[in-house]
Short mmCIF file of C-alpha atoms in Angstrom, two decimals:
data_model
loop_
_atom_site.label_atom_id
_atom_site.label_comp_id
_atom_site.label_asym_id
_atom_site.label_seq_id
_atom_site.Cartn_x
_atom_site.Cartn_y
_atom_site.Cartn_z
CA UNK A 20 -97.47 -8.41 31.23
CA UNK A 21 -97.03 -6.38 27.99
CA UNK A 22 -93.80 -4.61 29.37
CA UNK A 23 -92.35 -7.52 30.25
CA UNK A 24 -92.57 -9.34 26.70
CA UNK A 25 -91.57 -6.18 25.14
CA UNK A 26 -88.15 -5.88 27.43
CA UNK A 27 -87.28 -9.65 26.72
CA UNK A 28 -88.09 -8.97 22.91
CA UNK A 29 -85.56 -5.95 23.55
CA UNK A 30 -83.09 -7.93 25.07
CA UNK A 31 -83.26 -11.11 22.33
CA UNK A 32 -82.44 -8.96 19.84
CA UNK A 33 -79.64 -6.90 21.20
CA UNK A 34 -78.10 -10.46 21.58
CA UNK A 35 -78.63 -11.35 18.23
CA UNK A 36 -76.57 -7.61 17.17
CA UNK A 37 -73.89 -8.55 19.46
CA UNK A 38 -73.71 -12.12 17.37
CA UNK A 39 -73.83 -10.44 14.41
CA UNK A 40 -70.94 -8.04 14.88
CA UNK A 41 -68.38 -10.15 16.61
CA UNK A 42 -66.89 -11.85 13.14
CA UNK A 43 -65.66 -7.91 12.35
CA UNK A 44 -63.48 -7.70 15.32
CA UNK A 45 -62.11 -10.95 15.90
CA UNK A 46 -58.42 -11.26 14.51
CA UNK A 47 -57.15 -14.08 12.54
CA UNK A 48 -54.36 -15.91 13.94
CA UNK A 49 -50.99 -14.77 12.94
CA UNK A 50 -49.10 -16.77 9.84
CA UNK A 51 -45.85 -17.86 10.87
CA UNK A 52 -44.85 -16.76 7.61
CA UNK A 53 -45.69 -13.37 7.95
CA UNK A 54 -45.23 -10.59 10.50
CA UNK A 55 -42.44 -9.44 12.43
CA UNK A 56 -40.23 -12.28 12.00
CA UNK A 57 -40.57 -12.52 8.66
CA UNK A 58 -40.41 -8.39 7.49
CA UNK A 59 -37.05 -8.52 9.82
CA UNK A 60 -35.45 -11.39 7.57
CA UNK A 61 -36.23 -9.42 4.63
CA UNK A 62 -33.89 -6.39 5.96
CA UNK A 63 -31.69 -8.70 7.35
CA UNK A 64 -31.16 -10.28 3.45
CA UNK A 65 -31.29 -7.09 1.73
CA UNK A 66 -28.40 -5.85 4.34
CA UNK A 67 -26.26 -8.78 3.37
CA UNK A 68 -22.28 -7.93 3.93
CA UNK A 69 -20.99 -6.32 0.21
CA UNK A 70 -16.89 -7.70 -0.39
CA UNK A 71 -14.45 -5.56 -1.23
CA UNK A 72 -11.29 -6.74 -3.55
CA UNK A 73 -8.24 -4.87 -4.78
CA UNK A 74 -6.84 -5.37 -8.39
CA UNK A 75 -3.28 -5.68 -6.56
CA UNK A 76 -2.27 -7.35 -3.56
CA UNK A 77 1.86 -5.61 -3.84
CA UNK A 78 1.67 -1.73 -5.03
CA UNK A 79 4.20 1.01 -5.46
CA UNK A 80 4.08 3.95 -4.08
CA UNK A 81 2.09 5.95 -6.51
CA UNK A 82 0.75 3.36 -8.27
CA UNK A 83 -2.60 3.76 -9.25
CA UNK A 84 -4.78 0.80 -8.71
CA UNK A 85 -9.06 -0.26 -7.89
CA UNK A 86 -10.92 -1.63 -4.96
CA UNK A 87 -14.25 -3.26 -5.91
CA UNK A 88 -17.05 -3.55 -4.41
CA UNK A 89 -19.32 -6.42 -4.73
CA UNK A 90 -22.74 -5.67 -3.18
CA UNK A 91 -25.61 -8.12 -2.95
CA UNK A 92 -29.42 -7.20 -3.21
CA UNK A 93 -28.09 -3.99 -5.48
CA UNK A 94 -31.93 -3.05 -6.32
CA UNK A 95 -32.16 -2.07 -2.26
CA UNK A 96 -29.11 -0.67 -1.92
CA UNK A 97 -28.36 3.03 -2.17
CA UNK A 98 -24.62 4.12 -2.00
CA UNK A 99 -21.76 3.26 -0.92
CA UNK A 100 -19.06 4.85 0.77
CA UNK A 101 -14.98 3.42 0.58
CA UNK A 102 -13.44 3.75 3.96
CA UNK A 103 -9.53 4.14 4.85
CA UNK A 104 -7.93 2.95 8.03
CA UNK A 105 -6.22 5.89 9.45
CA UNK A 106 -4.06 4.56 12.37
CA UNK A 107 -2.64 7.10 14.84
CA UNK A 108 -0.21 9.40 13.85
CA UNK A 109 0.50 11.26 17.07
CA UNK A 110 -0.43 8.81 19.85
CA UNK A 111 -2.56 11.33 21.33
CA UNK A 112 -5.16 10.80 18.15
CA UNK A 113 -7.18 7.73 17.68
CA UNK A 114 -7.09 5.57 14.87
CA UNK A 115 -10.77 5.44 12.58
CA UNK A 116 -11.99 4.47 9.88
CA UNK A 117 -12.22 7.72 7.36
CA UNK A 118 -14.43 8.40 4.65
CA UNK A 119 -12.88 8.49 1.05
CA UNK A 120 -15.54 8.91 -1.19
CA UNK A 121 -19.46 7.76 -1.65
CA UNK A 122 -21.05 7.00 -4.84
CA UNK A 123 -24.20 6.03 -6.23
CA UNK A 124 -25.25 2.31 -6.16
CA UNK A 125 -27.82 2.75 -8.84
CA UNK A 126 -28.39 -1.19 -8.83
CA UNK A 127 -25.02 -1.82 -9.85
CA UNK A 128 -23.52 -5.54 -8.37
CA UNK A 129 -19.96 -4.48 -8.44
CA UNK A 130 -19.27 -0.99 -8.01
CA UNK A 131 -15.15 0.57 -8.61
CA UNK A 132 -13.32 3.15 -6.53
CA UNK A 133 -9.69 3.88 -8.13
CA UNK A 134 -6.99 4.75 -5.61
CA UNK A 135 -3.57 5.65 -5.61
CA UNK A 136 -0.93 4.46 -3.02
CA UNK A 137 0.47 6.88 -0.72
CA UNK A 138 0.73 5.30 2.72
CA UNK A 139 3.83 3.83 3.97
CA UNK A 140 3.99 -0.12 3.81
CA UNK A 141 0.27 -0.53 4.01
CA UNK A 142 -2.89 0.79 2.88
CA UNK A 143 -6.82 -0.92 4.35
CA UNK A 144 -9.55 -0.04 2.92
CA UNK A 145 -13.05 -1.41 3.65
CA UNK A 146 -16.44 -0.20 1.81
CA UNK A 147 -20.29 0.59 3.89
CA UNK A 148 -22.97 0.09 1.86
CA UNK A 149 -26.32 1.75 2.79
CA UNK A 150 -30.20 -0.14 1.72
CA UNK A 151 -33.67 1.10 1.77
CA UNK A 152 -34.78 -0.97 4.52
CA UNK A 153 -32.01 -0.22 7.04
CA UNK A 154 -30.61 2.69 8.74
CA UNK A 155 -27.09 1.19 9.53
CA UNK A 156 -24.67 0.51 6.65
CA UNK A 157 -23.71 -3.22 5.97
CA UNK A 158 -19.47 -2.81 6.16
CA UNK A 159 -17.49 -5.19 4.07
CA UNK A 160 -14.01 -7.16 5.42
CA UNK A 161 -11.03 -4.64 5.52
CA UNK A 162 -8.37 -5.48 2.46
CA UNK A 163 -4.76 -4.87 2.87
CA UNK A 164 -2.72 -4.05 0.19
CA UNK A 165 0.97 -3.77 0.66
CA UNK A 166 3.04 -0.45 -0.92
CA UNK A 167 6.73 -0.62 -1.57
CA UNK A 168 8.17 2.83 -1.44
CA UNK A 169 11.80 3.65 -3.22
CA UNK A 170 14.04 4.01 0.02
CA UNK A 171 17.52 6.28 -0.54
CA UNK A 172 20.89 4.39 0.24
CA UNK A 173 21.31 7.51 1.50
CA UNK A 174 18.77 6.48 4.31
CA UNK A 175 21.32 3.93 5.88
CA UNK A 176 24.29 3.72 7.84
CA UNK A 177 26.90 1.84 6.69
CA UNK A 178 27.56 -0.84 9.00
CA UNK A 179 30.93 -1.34 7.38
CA UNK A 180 32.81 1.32 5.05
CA UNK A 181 36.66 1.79 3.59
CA UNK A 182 38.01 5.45 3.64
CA UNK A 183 37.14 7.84 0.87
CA UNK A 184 33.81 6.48 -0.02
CA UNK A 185 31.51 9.23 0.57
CA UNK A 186 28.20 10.44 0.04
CA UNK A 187 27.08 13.58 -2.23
CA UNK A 188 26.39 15.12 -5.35
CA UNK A 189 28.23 14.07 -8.47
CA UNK A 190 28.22 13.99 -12.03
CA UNK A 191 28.28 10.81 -14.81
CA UNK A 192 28.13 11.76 -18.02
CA UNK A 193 26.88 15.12 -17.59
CA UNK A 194 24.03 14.87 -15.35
CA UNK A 195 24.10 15.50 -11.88
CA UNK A 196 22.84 13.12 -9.45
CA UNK A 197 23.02 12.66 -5.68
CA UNK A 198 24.68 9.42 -5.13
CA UNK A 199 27.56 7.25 -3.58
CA UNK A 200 31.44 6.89 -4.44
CA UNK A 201 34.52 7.49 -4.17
CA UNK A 202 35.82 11.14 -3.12
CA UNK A 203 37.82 13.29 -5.48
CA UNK A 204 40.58 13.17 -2.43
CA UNK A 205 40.72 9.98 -2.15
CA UNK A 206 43.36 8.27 -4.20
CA UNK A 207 42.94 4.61 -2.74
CA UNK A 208 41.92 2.60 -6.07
CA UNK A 209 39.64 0.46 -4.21
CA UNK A 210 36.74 1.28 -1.88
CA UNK A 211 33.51 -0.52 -0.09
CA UNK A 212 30.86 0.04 2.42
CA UNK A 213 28.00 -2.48 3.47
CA UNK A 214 24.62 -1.93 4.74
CA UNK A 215 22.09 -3.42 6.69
CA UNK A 216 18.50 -3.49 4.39
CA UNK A 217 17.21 -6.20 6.83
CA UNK A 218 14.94 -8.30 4.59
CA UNK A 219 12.88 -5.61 4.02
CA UNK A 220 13.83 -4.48 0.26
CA UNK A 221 13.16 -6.43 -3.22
CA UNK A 222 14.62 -4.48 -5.53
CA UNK A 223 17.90 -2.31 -5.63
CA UNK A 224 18.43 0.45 -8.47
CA UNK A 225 21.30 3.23 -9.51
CA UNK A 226 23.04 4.54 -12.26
CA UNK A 227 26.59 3.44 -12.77
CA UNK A 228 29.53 5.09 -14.15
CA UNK A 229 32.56 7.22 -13.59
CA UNK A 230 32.52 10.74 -12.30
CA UNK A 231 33.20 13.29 -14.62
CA UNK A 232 36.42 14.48 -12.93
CA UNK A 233 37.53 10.94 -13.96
CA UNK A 234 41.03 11.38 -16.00
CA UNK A 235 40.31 10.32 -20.04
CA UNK A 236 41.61 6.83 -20.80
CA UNK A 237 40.61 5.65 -17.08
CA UNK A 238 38.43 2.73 -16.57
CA UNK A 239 36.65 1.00 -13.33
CA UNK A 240 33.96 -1.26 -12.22
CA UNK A 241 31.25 -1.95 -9.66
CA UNK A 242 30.26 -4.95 -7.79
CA UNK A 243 26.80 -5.55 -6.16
CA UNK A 244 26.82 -8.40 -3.16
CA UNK A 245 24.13 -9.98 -1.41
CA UNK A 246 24.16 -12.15 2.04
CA UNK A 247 28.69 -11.50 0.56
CA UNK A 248 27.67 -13.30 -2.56
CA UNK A 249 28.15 -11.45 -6.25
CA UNK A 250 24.96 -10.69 -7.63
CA UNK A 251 26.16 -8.15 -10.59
CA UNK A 252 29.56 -6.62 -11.58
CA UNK A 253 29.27 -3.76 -14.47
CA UNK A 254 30.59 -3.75 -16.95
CA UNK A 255 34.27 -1.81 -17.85
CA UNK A 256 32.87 2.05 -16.88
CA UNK A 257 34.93 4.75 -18.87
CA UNK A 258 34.54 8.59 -18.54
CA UNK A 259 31.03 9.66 -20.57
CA UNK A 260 29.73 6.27 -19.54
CA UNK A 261 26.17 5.60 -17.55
CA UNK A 262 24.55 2.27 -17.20
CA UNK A 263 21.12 2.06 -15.16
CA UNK A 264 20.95 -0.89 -13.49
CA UNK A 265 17.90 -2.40 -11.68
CA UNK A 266 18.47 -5.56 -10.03
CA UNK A 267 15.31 -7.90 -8.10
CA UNK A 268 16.86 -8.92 -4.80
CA UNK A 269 15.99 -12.34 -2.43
CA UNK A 270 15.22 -9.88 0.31
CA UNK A 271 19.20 -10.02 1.68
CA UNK A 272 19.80 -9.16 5.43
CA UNK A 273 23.19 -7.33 4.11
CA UNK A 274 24.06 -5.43 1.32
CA UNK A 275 27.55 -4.80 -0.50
CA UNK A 276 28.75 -2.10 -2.47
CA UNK A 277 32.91 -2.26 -3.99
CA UNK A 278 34.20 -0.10 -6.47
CA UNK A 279 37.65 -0.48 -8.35
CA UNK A 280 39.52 1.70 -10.32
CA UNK A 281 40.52 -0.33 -13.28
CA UNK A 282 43.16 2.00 -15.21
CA UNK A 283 45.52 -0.49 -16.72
CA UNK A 284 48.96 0.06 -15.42
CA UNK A 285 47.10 2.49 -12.22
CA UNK A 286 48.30 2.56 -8.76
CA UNK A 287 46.81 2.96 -5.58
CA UNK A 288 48.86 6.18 -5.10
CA UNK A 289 48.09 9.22 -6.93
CA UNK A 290 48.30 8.41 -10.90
CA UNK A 291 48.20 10.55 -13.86
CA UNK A 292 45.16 8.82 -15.24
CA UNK A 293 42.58 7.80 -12.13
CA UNK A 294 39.18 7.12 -12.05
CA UNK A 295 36.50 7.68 -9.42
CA UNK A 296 33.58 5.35 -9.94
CA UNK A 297 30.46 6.41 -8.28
CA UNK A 298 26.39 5.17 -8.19
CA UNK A 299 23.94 8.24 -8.88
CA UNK A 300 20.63 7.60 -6.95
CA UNK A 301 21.10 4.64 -5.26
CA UNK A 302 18.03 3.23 -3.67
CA UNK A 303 16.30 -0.01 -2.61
CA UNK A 304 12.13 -1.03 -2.93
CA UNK A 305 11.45 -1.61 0.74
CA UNK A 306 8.47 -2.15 2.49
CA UNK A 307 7.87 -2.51 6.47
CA UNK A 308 10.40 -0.12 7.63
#
């Protein structure tokens, strides 16, 4: 009879242990506030997409000019890296998106990257911004920024062109220059081609004048036309004479180019006093070609 009592007395109080030590293990619920759902809305705000913006929408090539980037939650992030759109060059090698450089964030909301145009017609850039709590970069919207490039009139055919307008090296007023004009065998007084920029140029430039073989006492001009309409005549060109001319153009499908000799009391046959009037680098701002 004393066993017994002494193996229920054994038994009462390992129940009373067991009570005792179950508050330690049991586990709270879980706060919907907390957790998994709540640590993954942290990364997913301190990941937030940075924007990138270009001081210039229209560049020239060689123009220098910045892309910012404008990165939220800068105390998490940790660099960030500008990316250029390389498309394919070959065909056989696929386009990407290539590193340019990668910089310090250093909890800086807008970090600058300066870049200088290079690429023909377009340039897209985009910037990857790395944080603490992430291991892939958030990547900004690609920007475009257009590049106009200074095409040679050389560059096109003449879809139209008189005799004896020809194109080479000459001189105006002592300085060489490869340009457009009339030949030194060609005796004609009056010559003209046309060309075919397409809508794709702005701006035409040159330098006017007569060609030093040009007799003394001779005179000429130049006309500019647009769509056939005038858009500049020179003024009287004599021998020793250069006039730079840059003109902004409406984006014309054609393009005219007429030169006169002027000598008063010339011919169109071969004269004593002739003049050869010529345009020393020629060239139009074009983009998309």
């Amino acid at each position: 009879m004393m066993v017994l009592k002494r193996v229920l007395a054994f038994v009462a109080g390992a129940g009373a242990l067991v009570g005792l030590a179950m508050p330690v293990v049991v586990t709270a619920p879980a706060d919907a506030s907390t957790g998994a759902e709540s640590g993954t809305a942290a990364v997913s705000a301190s990941a937030a997409k940075p924007a990138l913006t270009a001081s210039a929408k229209d560049v020239e090539e060689g123009d220098r000019y910045t892309l910012t980037a404008t990165i939220k939650s800068a105390s998490t992030a940790t660099q960030a890296t500008l990316e250029k759109w390389r498309p394919s060059l070959y065909g056989w090698d696929a386009p990407a998106w290539v590193s340019v450089k990668t910089v310090n964030v250093a909890k800086r909301g807008k970090v600058p990257f300066k870049v200088v145009a290079t690429d023909e017609n377009a340039e897209r850039y985009r910037v990857a911004v790395t944080y603490k709590n992430t291991t892939k970069p958030a990547v900004s919207k690609p920007v475009a920024v257009t590049v106009w490039r200074w095409i040679p009139l050389s560059e096109y055919d003449p879809y139209y062109e008189t005799g004896g307008a020809v194109f080479g090296t000459t001189t105006i007023n002592g300085h060489a220059y490869s340009g457009w004009g009339a030949a030194s065998y060609s005796h004609t007084g009056a010559w003209e081609s046309r060309f075919t920029p397409g809508r794709h140029c702005k701006s035409f430039q040159a330098v006017l004048g007569l060609g030093d073989i040009s007799a003394d006492d001779s005179s000429g001009s130049i006309t500019l036309t647009a769509d056939d309409e005038p858009i500049y005549t020179s003024p009287a060109l004599t021998p020793g004479m250069s006039v730079p001319v840059t003109l902004d153009l409406a984006t014309p499908y054609r393009f005219g180019i007429q030169l006169f000799g002027t000598t008063p009391g010339g011919t169109t046959g071969r004269d004593e006093v002739e003049a050869w009037p010529v345009l020393g680098e020629p060239a139009f701002l074009c983009t998309g070609v």
